Amino acid sequence: MGANEDQEMELEALRSIYEGDESFRELSPVSFQYRIGENGDPKAFLIEISWTETYPQTPPIISMNAFFNNTISSDVKQSILAKLQEAVEVHLGTAMTYTLFEYAKDNKEQFMENHHPIHSATSISNIISVETPNTAPSSKKKDKKEQLSKAQKRKLADKTDHKGELPRGWNWVDVVKLSKTGSKDDE
């Protein structure tokens, strides 16, 4: 089986396993987040796993850059990522996203034993990511601006004047209609 077939099968499995699980979030068909721990738990953390084009033959990109993790020190993040990287090496060549999420859930207490919440603003130096050196730059996708369809552009142009501004009174209520309906109620 090719990498794409493996990814499709794993994607289907992840969707069925985590259906209705509030901790799981599919960011894209090749990128997933999982919150380890409950909301409000000071030792909860968020793991993001992104697949490369050749995953599962090559390791996925594991990240803890989410804003949710701002109270975790960089040493603890590095430690968690190192332990997850060890698990990746063991499971290389097989579907491992579910395995990594479950491994993190099972070892949450061990991962967070040295955790002391940081309450000050987090500096850029605390942003950590583990990326494999053989990851091709083509695997990163560029974000596109949302494009309007012709119909949406036409509708917008019809509502605005030549400067792109809405005409005066565009959201006013027709007073005559209101006075007519109000007079019927009086009778």
Tab-separated table of C-alpha atoms in Angstrom, residues 1-99:
chain	number	residue	atom	x	y	z
A	1	MET	CA	0.000	0.000	0.000
A	2	GLY	CA	1.161	3.542	-0.708
A	3	ALA	CA	1.551	6.297	1.861
A	4	ASN	CA	-1.658	8.003	0.691
A	5	GLU	CA	-3.705	4.807	1.097
A	6	ASP	CA	-2.269	4.314	4.602
A	7	GLN	CA	-3.108	7.929	5.456
A	8	GLU	CA	-6.678	7.583	4.158
A	9	MET	CA	-7.229	4.423	6.193
A	10	GLU	CA	-5.763	6.014	9.336
A	11	LEU	CA	-7.821	9.185	8.814
A	12	GLU	CA	-11.002	7.095	8.594
A	13	ALA	CA	-10.026	5.177	11.740
A	14	LEU	CA	-9.227	8.366	13.697
A	15	ARG	CA	-12.553	9.929	12.717
A	16	SER	CA	-14.492	6.870	13.889
A	17	ILE	CA	-12.468	6.369	17.106
A	18	TYR	CA	-12.612	9.995	18.241
A	19	GLU	CA	-16.133	10.806	17.014
A	20	GLY	CA	-17.766	12.889	19.755
A	21	ASP	CA	-14.516	13.208	21.774
A	22	GLU	CA	-14.155	16.884	22.733
A	23	SER	CA	-10.400	16.481	23.291
A	24	PHE	CA	-9.760	15.523	19.638
A	25	ARG	CA	-9.696	18.086	16.836
A	26	GLU	CA	-8.994	17.525	13.143
A	27	LEU	CA	-7.311	20.699	11.879
A	28	SER	CA	-6.986	19.306	8.339
A	29	PRO	CA	-6.975	15.811	6.812
A	30	VAL	CA	-3.258	15.563	7.722
A	31	SER	CA	-3.104	17.553	10.978
A	32	PHE	CA	-4.652	16.696	14.356
A	33	GLN	CA	-4.729	18.049	17.915
A	34	TYR	CA	-5.478	16.168	21.087
A	35	ARG	CA	-5.875	17.650	24.566
A	36	ILE	CA	-4.371	15.387	27.209
A	37	GLY	CA	-6.232	16.028	30.473
A	38	GLU	CA	-9.508	17.737	31.284
A	39	ASN	CA	-10.356	21.418	30.799
A	40	GLY	CA	-9.193	23.355	33.833
A	41	ASP	CA	-6.587	20.703	34.764
A	42	PRO	CA	-3.308	22.580	35.371
A	43	LYS	CA	-1.393	19.572	34.039
A	44	ALA	CA	-3.370	19.340	30.796
A	45	PHE	CA	-1.503	19.871	27.545
A	46	LEU	CA	-2.186	19.856	23.809
A	47	ILE	CA	-0.299	17.794	21.231
A	48	GLU	CA	-0.465	18.549	17.518
A	49	ILE	CA	0.544	15.866	15.021
A	50	SER	CA	0.939	16.671	11.320
A	51	TRP	CA	1.624	14.049	8.697
A	52	THR	CA	4.304	14.516	6.056
A	53	GLU	CA	3.641	13.438	2.448
A	54	THR	CA	5.437	10.118	3.044
A	55	TYR	CA	3.956	9.367	6.498
A	56	PRO	CA	3.893	6.649	8.003
A	57	GLN	CA	7.205	5.657	6.374
A	58	THR	CA	8.649	8.933	7.714
A	59	PRO	CA	7.917	10.401	11.152
A	60	PRO	CA	5.071	12.893	11.610
A	61	ILE	CA	5.735	16.424	12.843
A	62	ILE	CA	4.869	16.650	16.538
A	63	SER	CA	4.320	20.108	17.995
A	64	MET	CA	3.356	21.686	21.304
A	65	ASN	CA	3.197	25.271	19.967
A	66	ALA	CA	-0.492	25.698	20.758
A	67	PHE	CA	-1.479	28.670	22.912
A	68	PHE	CA	-3.036	26.143	25.307
A	69	ASN	CA	0.524	25.078	26.280
A	70	ASN	CA	1.789	28.572	27.210
A	71	THR	CA	1.905	27.748	30.926
A	72	ILE	CA	4.229	24.776	30.358
A	73	SER	CA	7.972	25.402	30.603
A	74	SER	CA	10.129	24.727	27.560
A	75	ASP	CA	12.044	22.002	29.475
A	76	VAL	CA	8.835	20.048	30.132
A	77	LYS	CA	7.754	20.492	26.493
A	78	GLN	CA	11.155	19.252	25.289
A	79	SER	CA	10.903	16.259	27.600
A	80	ILE	CA	7.414	15.331	26.354
A	81	LEU	CA	8.458	15.752	22.715
A	82	ALA	CA	11.583	13.611	23.268
A	83	LYS	CA	9.515	10.784	24.788
A	84	LEU	CA	6.975	11.003	21.961
A	85	GLN	CA	9.843	10.955	19.435
A	86	GLU	CA	11.079	7.687	21.004
A	87	ALA	CA	7.592	6.215	20.526
A	88	VAL	CA	7.610	7.422	16.899
A	89	GLU	CA	10.850	5.527	16.202
A	90	VAL	CA	9.335	2.327	17.609
A	91	HIS	CA	6.209	2.600	15.428
A	92	LEU	CA	7.825	3.960	12.239
A	93	GLY	CA	6.167	2.462	9.157
A	94	THR	CA	2.810	1.904	10.849
A	95	ALA	CA	-0.169	4.147	11.561
A	96	MET	CA	0.812	5.806	14.838
A	97	THR	CA	-1.292	8.919	15.480
A	98	TYR	CA	-3.775	7.082	17.713
A	99	THR	CA	-0.896	5.241	19.441
